[in-house]
XYZ file of C-alpha atoms in Angstrom:
272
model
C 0.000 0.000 0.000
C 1.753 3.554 -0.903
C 1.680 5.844 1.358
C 0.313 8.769 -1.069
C -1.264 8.315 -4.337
C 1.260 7.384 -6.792
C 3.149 9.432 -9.587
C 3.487 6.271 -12.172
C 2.882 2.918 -10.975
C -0.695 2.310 -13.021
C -0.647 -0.049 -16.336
C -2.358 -2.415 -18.253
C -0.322 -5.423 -19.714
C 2.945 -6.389 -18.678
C 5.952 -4.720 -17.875
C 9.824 -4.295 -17.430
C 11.834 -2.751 -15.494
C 15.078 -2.689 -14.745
C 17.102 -0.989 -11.648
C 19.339 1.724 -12.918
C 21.646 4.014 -11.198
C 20.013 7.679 -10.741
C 21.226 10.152 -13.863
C 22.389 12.665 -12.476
C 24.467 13.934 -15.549
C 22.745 17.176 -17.663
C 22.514 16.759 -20.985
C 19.924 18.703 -22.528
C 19.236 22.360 -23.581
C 16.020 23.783 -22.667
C 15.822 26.999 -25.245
C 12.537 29.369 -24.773
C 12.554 29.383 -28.500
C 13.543 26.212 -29.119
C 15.726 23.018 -28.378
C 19.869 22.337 -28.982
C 21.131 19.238 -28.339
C 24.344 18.684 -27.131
C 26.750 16.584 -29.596
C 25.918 12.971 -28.774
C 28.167 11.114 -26.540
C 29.488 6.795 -27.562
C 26.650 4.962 -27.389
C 26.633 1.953 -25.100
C 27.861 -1.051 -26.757
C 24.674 -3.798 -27.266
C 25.121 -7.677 -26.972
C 24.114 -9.697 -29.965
C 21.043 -10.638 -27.476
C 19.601 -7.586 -26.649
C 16.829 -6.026 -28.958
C 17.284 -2.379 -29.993
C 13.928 -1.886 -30.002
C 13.355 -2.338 -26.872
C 15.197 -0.332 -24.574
C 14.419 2.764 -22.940
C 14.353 5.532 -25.488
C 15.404 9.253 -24.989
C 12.194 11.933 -25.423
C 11.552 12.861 -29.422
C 13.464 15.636 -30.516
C 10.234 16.947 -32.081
C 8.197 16.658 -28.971
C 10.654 18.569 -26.885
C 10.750 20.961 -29.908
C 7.059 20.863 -29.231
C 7.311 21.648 -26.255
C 9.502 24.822 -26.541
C 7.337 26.273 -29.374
C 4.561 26.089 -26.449
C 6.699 28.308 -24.128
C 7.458 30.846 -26.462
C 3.962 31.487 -27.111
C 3.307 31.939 -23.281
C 2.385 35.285 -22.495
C 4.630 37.828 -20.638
C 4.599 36.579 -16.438
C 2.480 38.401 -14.001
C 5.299 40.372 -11.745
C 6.202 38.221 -8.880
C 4.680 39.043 -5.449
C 6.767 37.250 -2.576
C 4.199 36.428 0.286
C 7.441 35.855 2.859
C 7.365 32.470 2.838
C 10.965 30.814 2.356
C 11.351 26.762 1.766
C 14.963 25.245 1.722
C 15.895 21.885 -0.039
C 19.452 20.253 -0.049
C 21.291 16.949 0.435
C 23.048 18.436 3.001
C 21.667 16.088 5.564
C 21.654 17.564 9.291
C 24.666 16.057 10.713
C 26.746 19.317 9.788
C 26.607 22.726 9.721
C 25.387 23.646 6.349
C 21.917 24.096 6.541
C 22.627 26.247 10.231
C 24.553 28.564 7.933
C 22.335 29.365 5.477
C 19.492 29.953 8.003
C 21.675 32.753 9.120
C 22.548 34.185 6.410
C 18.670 34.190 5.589
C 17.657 35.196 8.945
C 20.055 38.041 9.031
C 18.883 39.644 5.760
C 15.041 39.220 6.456
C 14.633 38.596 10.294
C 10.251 38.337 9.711
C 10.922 35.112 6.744
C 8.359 32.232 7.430
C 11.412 29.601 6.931
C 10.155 26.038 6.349
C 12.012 22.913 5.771
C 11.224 20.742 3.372
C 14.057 17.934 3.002
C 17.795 17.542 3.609
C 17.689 14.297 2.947
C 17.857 14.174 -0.992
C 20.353 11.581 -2.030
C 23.665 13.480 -1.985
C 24.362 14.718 -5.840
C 21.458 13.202 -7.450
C 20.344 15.746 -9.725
C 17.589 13.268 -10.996
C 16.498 13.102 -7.293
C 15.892 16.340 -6.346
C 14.482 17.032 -9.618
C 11.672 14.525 -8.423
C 11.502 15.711 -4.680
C 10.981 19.360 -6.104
C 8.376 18.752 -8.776
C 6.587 16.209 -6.459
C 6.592 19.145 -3.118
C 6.073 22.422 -5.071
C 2.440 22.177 -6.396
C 0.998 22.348 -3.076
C 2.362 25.471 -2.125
C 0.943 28.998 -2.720
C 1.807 31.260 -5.274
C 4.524 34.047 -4.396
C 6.609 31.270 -2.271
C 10.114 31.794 -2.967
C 12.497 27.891 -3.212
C 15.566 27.847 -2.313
C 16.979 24.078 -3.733
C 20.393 23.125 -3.447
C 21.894 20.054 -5.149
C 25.465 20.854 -6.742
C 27.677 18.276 -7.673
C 29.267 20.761 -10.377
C 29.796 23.949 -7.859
C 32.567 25.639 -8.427
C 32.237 25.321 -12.286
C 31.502 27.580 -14.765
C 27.810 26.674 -14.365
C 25.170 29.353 -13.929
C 22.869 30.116 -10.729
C 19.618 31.221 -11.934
C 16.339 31.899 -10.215
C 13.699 30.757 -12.178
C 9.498 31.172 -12.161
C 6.977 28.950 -12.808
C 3.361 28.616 -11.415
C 4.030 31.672 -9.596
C 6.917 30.470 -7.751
C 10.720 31.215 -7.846
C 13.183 28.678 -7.799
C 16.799 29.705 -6.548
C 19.268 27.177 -7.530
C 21.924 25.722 -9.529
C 21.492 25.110 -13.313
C 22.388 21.737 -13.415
C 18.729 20.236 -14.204
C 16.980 20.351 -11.011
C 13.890 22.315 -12.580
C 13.379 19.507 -15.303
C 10.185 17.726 -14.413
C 9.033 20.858 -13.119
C 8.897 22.199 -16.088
C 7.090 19.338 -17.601
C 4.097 20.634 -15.704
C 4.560 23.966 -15.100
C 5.579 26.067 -18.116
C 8.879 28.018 -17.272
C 7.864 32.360 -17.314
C 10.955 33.719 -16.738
C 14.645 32.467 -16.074
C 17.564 35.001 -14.674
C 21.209 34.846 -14.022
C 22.486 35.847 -10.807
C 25.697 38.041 -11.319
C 24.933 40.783 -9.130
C 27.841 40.599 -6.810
C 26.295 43.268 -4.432
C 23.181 40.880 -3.495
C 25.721 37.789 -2.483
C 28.081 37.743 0.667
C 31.191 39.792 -0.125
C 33.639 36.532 0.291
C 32.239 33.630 -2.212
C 33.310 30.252 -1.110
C 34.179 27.802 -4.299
C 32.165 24.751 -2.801
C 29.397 26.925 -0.669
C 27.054 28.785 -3.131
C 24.384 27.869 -0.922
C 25.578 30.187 1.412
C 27.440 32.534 -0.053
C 24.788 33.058 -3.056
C 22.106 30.953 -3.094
C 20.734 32.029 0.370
C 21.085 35.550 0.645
C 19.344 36.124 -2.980
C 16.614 34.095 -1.612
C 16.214 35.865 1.714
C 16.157 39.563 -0.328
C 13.565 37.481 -2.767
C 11.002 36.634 -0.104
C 11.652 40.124 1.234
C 10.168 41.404 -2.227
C 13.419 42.888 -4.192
C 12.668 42.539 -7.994
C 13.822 39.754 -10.169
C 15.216 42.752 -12.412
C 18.156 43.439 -9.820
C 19.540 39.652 -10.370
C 21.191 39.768 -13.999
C 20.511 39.413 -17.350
C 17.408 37.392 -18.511
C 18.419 34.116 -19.984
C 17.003 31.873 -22.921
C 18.404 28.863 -21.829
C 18.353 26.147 -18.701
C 19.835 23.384 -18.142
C 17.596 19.787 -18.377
C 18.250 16.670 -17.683
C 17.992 13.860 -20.127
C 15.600 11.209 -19.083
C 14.765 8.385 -20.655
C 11.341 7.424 -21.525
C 9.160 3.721 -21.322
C 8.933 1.745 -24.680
C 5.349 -0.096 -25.268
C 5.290 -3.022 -27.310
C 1.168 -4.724 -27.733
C 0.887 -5.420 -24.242
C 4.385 -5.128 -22.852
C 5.814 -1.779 -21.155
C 9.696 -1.642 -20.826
C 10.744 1.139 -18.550
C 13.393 2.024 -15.632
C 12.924 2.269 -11.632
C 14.672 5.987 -11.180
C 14.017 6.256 -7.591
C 13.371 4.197 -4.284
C 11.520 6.227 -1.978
C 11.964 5.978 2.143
C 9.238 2.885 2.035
C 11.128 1.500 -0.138
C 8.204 1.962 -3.344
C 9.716 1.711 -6.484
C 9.525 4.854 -8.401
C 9.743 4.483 -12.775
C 9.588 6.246 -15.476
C 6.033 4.739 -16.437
C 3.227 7.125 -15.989
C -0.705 6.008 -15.808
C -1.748 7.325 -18.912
């Protein structure tokens, strides 16, 4: 018996699935106006038994194209009105003093925040698995709630940290995919680049954004400062590359991508 209702366990027929590690790896452009993809990387070798045909296949370039077409013709967004509330999401777990760190920084920038937890528990550097914890939590909150989600296996690189909106929420975060199934719900309205130095703590650590960036342009965020002051507007986000379930007649072929704390199997196979 699952504990809530579940995301895709319901099919007719038969099915396949087979355990696979988490993806955690980025390797898709989201584009407001359209789609790139990346140059593709070796394919994984095939034994003379396996069928082609039959293994998990990668979205259809011309449905994601699809998709992006639909975003460009979205409308302008309404401009964002923070209602104070702050939620923080990491894999930082609570052993260490991470998540005390950013409270402060929060707390010292907008003393009156309504600060609530969601998870530190997210499986340390799976993209793939905050991705789901995100787009699983956010729907149930109001609109003008500000995220602050921090999963960063590549900090420290060149990649960007953006806050984006979508269903009338702002995500602060790395862009390194964790918006992907989000965005498979909820359109993406707006995307910026944080670069203003004078919003982040004037010493930036090369393995704590979350403190040093992350959390203080949240904490001005839920105070109500304008996404204009971030940086430039981009056209682009990051988005993970997840592979889709293959149906045969009455066979369904598909991956388990997560195990939650009950130990229910999460796949890629939705109900309809």
């Amino acid at each position: 018996m699952l504990p809530y209702p579940p995301r895709s366990y319901s099919f007719t027929g038969h099915a396949i699935l087979y355990a696979t590690p988490i993806q955690s790896k980025p390797t898709t452009i989201l584009d407001l106006n359209t789609i790139t993809m990346p140059e593709a990387s070796p394919k994984k070798s095939i034994s003379k038994k396996s069928n082609p045909k039959s293994t998990p296949q990668k979205k259809p370039q011309a449905k994601l194209q699809a998709k992006a077409m639909a975003k460009r013709k979205t409308p302008a967004p309404p401009a964002f009105e923070a209602n104070g509330m702050l939620t923080l999401s990491t894999d930082f777990g609570y052993q260490d003093a991470y998540v005390p760190a950013m409270k402060g920084v929060i707390l010292s920038r907008f003393p009156e925040v309504r600060l609530v937890d969601l998870s530190h528990e997210i499986p340390a550097q799976s993209i793939l698995g905050g991705a789901l914890f995100l787009a699983d939590a956010m729907p149930f909150f109001p609109a003008g709630t500000v995220h602050l989600v921090v999963v960063d296996p590549g900090v420290g690189s060149e990649r960007k940290a953006i806050v984006a909106q979508a269903n009338d929420q702002l995500f602060v975060c790395p862009d390194n995919g964790l918006l992907s199934l989000l965005f498979e719900e909820h359109p993406l309205q707006t995307v910026r680049e944080i670069t203003n130095p004078e919003i982040m703590r004037p010493e930036i650590s090369n393995t704590f954004h979350g403190r040093d960036i992350f959390a203080p342009v949240a904490a001005r965020l839920a105070q109500g400062m304008p996404l204009e002051t971030l940086g430039p507007e981009l056209q682009q986000v990051v988005m993970l590359e997840i592979h889709q379930p293959v149906s045969e007649g009455d066979l369904i072929q598909g991956e388990v991508i997560y195990i939650d704390h009950f130990g229910n199997c999460i796949t890629n196979i939705h109900q309809d």
